[in-house]
Amino acid sequence: MAGRIEDYALIGDMQTAALVCRDGTVDWLCLPRFDSHAIFAGLLGTEEHGFWRLGPAHAADSPPPAATRRTYRGDSLILESEWDTPRGTVRVTDFMPPRDGAPQLIRIVEGVTGRVPMRSELRMRFSYGRVVPWVHKHDNRTVAVAGPDSVWFDTDAETYGKDLTTYSDFTVGPGERVAFTISWQPSHKEPPPLPEPEAALEATEEFWRDWVEQCTYHGPYREAVIRSLITLKALTYAPTGGIVAAPTTSLPEDIGGVRNWDYRYTWLRDAAITLSSLLRTGYRDEARAWREWLLRAVAGDPENLQIMYGIAGERELGEAELDWLPGYENSRPVRVGNGAAHQLQLDVYGEVTEALHLAHMTGLARNDYASLLQLKLIRYLEDHWQEPDEGIWEVRGPRRQFVHSKVMAWVAVDRTIKLIESGAVDGPLERWKELRDEIHREVCEKGYDKERNTFTQYYGSKELDASLLLIPQMGFLPPDDKRVIGTIEAIQRELSTPDGFILRYPTDGEHAGVDGLPGDEGAFLACSFWMADDLAMIGRVDEARQLFEKLLALRNDLGLLAEEWDPRLQRQVGNFPQAFSHVPLIDTALRLTASGAYGG
């Protein structure tokens, strides 16, 4: 059985990523890209669906021991796990070097004290655990082949096969090091070069050290901010600049339920807010790469703008169910692809325009086509902003007039007006000012409940929605507006969990709610960070800091966050790690630092 979601560590090479459990088991790895088929899918099934365990030898009838302690090496994505055993202490270093050739996962065992018996247990299963590869020797190397894929396994340790699994049993003493590497290669090509684990380790550490040095944030929450930035960098697909929402699929938002989605794609919304955080902390190269990705993906066709694309800009992300996988803790179905790709979500126009605006304001080199794209987006919105849509939360129920979508349409027009006023482009300034005023007026008339003094989820509804917390952050209304304060307080009353975290919107248990799905979900971490932001903006800075620090305490021991927090089970849920959680963590840290609202 897979570990708890927070039991996992992330390692990656900016093209794919692996999850490593506390007991030294790699339960998830897709090769060669984030969205490729998994060769280790034990996370969503059983050991029969693929895994790689490396740790102290243990009795067959007992579970593998969890590491006594683990950490990332400095500010890097190099994982170090240590086990204290009756026979001594051993360390395993796991990492994926930023690649210029074949993708590699490298694991180095090092004896610290005593002499510790170790075991490597490697079970590769291609196509999400469905295909058993042909494993054989080739020039003293072990290779697993199935269809277009081959995975090469290299080590100096003795290996043997048993029960369709490759084993290695060995002992390490103080200072002794034994390395293991798997490398992916198209099966029709020549074998990948022999790995050089120690040189790769040194280069990987240098890469992360140099990258982190670019960070311009030096405030009191630097440790949390740096770890979040490293995580966001790890979720960036280096060849194109696309940013995945998470490296996993179908980790449930409701344990045992059906709210299981594939997040290994580039949502314009998630990528745009990620870009904003990177820009505000000094990472201009990533911002430039994402802008170029956006221009290629949209391809001059804003009328057919999708809410998400593949990491190279692919448009077809057809959704399917993998019925041979039982799902994480029996949470079915396991989905690949994402049927929400063709939904109408009008807020995306606002997020993309806001990101382009921020890039312009921070001095990113001008790109004429980016400005042209922005104008095309607004021309599309002129004709379509009044339509109902599926909204920020991608509901699978009927379309509605979501208030947040209208607010973000206003943002898109407002930022484009500012672009025209700066002299960067020409456009129908007066007409769009009238459009901006019209959208603002309609939202305030139809999306606001005067009796309760709060904005609502959609026109005419009584329900609330945590996305309304973005109203002051986007500048739609000032923080001291009574309607803003009323909305914040209403969300605190009606969408808070007992421990003070924020739900996205009401769900209806076994009945389908506004999102068209049965079941409930946990507190959405991004919404809880938004609440902390809003509290700081309206002057309740101590309360904001307390909430922020409670949120930081939800991170796992390595500083990672999934999408949600289940207040009943007191555990993380949803895909992991989640860009949409780490981005607002950075944003709130920056706001609290600027306000001086931090302890110590």
mmCIF file of N, CA and C in Angstrom, residues 75 212-229 281 283 555 585 589 593:
data_model
loop_
_atom_site.group_PDB
_atom_site.id
_atom_site.type_symbol
_atom_site.label_atom_id
_atom_site.label_comp_id
_atom_site.label_asym_id
_atom_site.label_seq_id
_atom_site.Cartn_x
_atom_site.Cartn_y
_atom_site.Cartn_z
ATOM 1 N N ASP A 75 19.711 23.988 -0.336
ATOM 2 C CA ASP A 75 18.628 24.488 -1.188
ATOM 3 C C ASP A 75 18.725 23.796 -2.539
ATOM 4 N N VAL A 212 19.258 29.051 -7.061
ATOM 5 C CA VAL A 212 18.693 29.668 -5.855
ATOM 6 C C VAL A 212 19.322 31.026 -5.583
ATOM 7 N N GLU A 213 20.583 31.204 -5.973
ATOM 8 C CA GLU A 213 21.256 32.479 -5.736
ATOM 9 C C GLU A 213 20.579 33.644 -6.445
ATOM 10 N N GLN A 214 19.762 33.353 -7.447
ATOM 11 C CA GLN A 214 19.078 34.428 -8.173
ATOM 12 C C GLN A 214 17.899 35.005 -7.384
ATOM 13 N N CYS A 215 17.460 34.324 -6.330
ATOM 14 C CA CYS A 215 16.274 34.757 -5.598
ATOM 15 C C CYS A 215 16.512 36.103 -4.925
ATOM 16 N N THR A 216 15.572 37.025 -5.114
ATOM 17 C CA THR A 216 15.708 38.371 -4.546
ATOM 18 C C THR A 216 14.990 38.522 -3.211
ATOM 19 N N TYR A 217 14.306 37.463 -2.743
ATOM 20 C CA TYR A 217 13.602 37.545 -1.460
ATOM 21 C C TYR A 217 14.535 37.111 -0.331
ATOM 22 N N HIS A 218 14.662 37.984 0.691
ATOM 23 C CA HIS A 218 15.525 37.673 1.834
ATOM 24 C C HIS A 218 14.809 37.951 3.154
ATOM 25 N N GLY A 219 13.502 37.754 3.166
ATOM 26 C CA GLY A 219 12.715 38.037 4.345
ATOM 27 C C GLY A 219 12.682 36.889 5.331
ATOM 28 N N PRO A 220 11.824 37.000 6.345
ATOM 29 C CA PRO A 220 11.798 36.033 7.449
ATOM 30 C C PRO A 220 11.259 34.657 7.055
ATOM 31 N N TYR A 221 10.567 34.583 5.926
ATOM 32 C CA TYR A 221 10.022 33.284 5.497
ATOM 33 C C TYR A 221 10.844 32.692 4.355
ATOM 34 N N ARG A 222 12.131 33.033 4.317
ATOM 35 C CA ARG A 222 12.964 32.646 3.180
ATOM 36 C C ARG A 222 12.999 31.126 2.984
ATOM 37 N N GLU A 223 13.081 30.373 4.059
ATOM 38 C CA GLU A 223 13.178 28.909 3.911
ATOM 39 C C GLU A 223 11.950 28.373 3.184
ATOM 40 N N ALA A 224 10.758 28.803 3.591
ATOM 41 C CA ALA A 224 9.527 28.330 2.956
ATOM 42 C C ALA A 224 9.420 28.826 1.523
ATOM 43 N N VAL A 225 9.832 30.060 1.287
ATOM 44 C CA VAL A 225 9.754 30.628 -0.058
ATOM 45 C C VAL A 225 10.715 29.913 -0.996
ATOM 46 N N ILE A 226 11.952 29.694 -0.551
ATOM 47 C CA ILE A 226 12.939 29.013 -1.403
ATOM 48 C C ILE A 226 12.474 27.604 -1.741
ATOM 49 N N ARG A 227 11.972 26.872 -0.762
ATOM 50 C CA ARG A 227 11.517 25.507 -1.045
ATOM 51 C C ARG A 227 10.356 25.525 -2.036
ATOM 52 N N SER A 228 9.465 26.495 -1.904
ATOM 53 C CA SER A 228 8.357 26.596 -2.851
ATOM 54 C C SER A 228 8.853 26.969 -4.247
ATOM 55 N N LEU A 229 9.816 27.871 -4.333
ATOM 56 C CA LEU A 229 10.369 28.243 -5.633
ATOM 57 C C LEU A 229 11.061 27.056 -6.299
ATOM 58 N N THR A 281 10.220 37.346 -7.522
ATOM 59 C CA THR A 281 11.358 36.868 -6.725
ATOM 60 C C THR A 281 12.633 36.776 -7.555
ATOM 61 N N TYR A 283 13.112 35.759 -10.977
ATOM 62 C CA TYR A 283 13.353 34.712 -11.979
ATOM 63 C C TYR A 283 12.778 35.100 -13.338
ATOM 64 N N ARG A 555 2.710 21.839 5.898
ATOM 65 C CA ARG A 555 3.680 21.271 4.948
ATOM 66 C C ARG A 555 4.271 19.993 5.520
ATOM 67 N N LEU A 585 1.574 30.597 -1.295
ATOM 68 C CA LEU A 585 2.471 30.632 -0.137
ATOM 69 C C LEU A 585 3.518 31.725 -0.335
ATOM 70 N N ALA A 589 3.783 35.280 1.767
ATOM 71 C CA ALA A 589 5.037 35.603 2.463
ATOM 72 C C ALA A 589 5.541 36.981 2.048
ATOM 73 N N THR A 593 5.747 40.081 4.678
ATOM 74 C CA THR A 593 7.061 40.691 4.879
ATOM 75 C C THR A 593 7.005 42.183 4.620
#
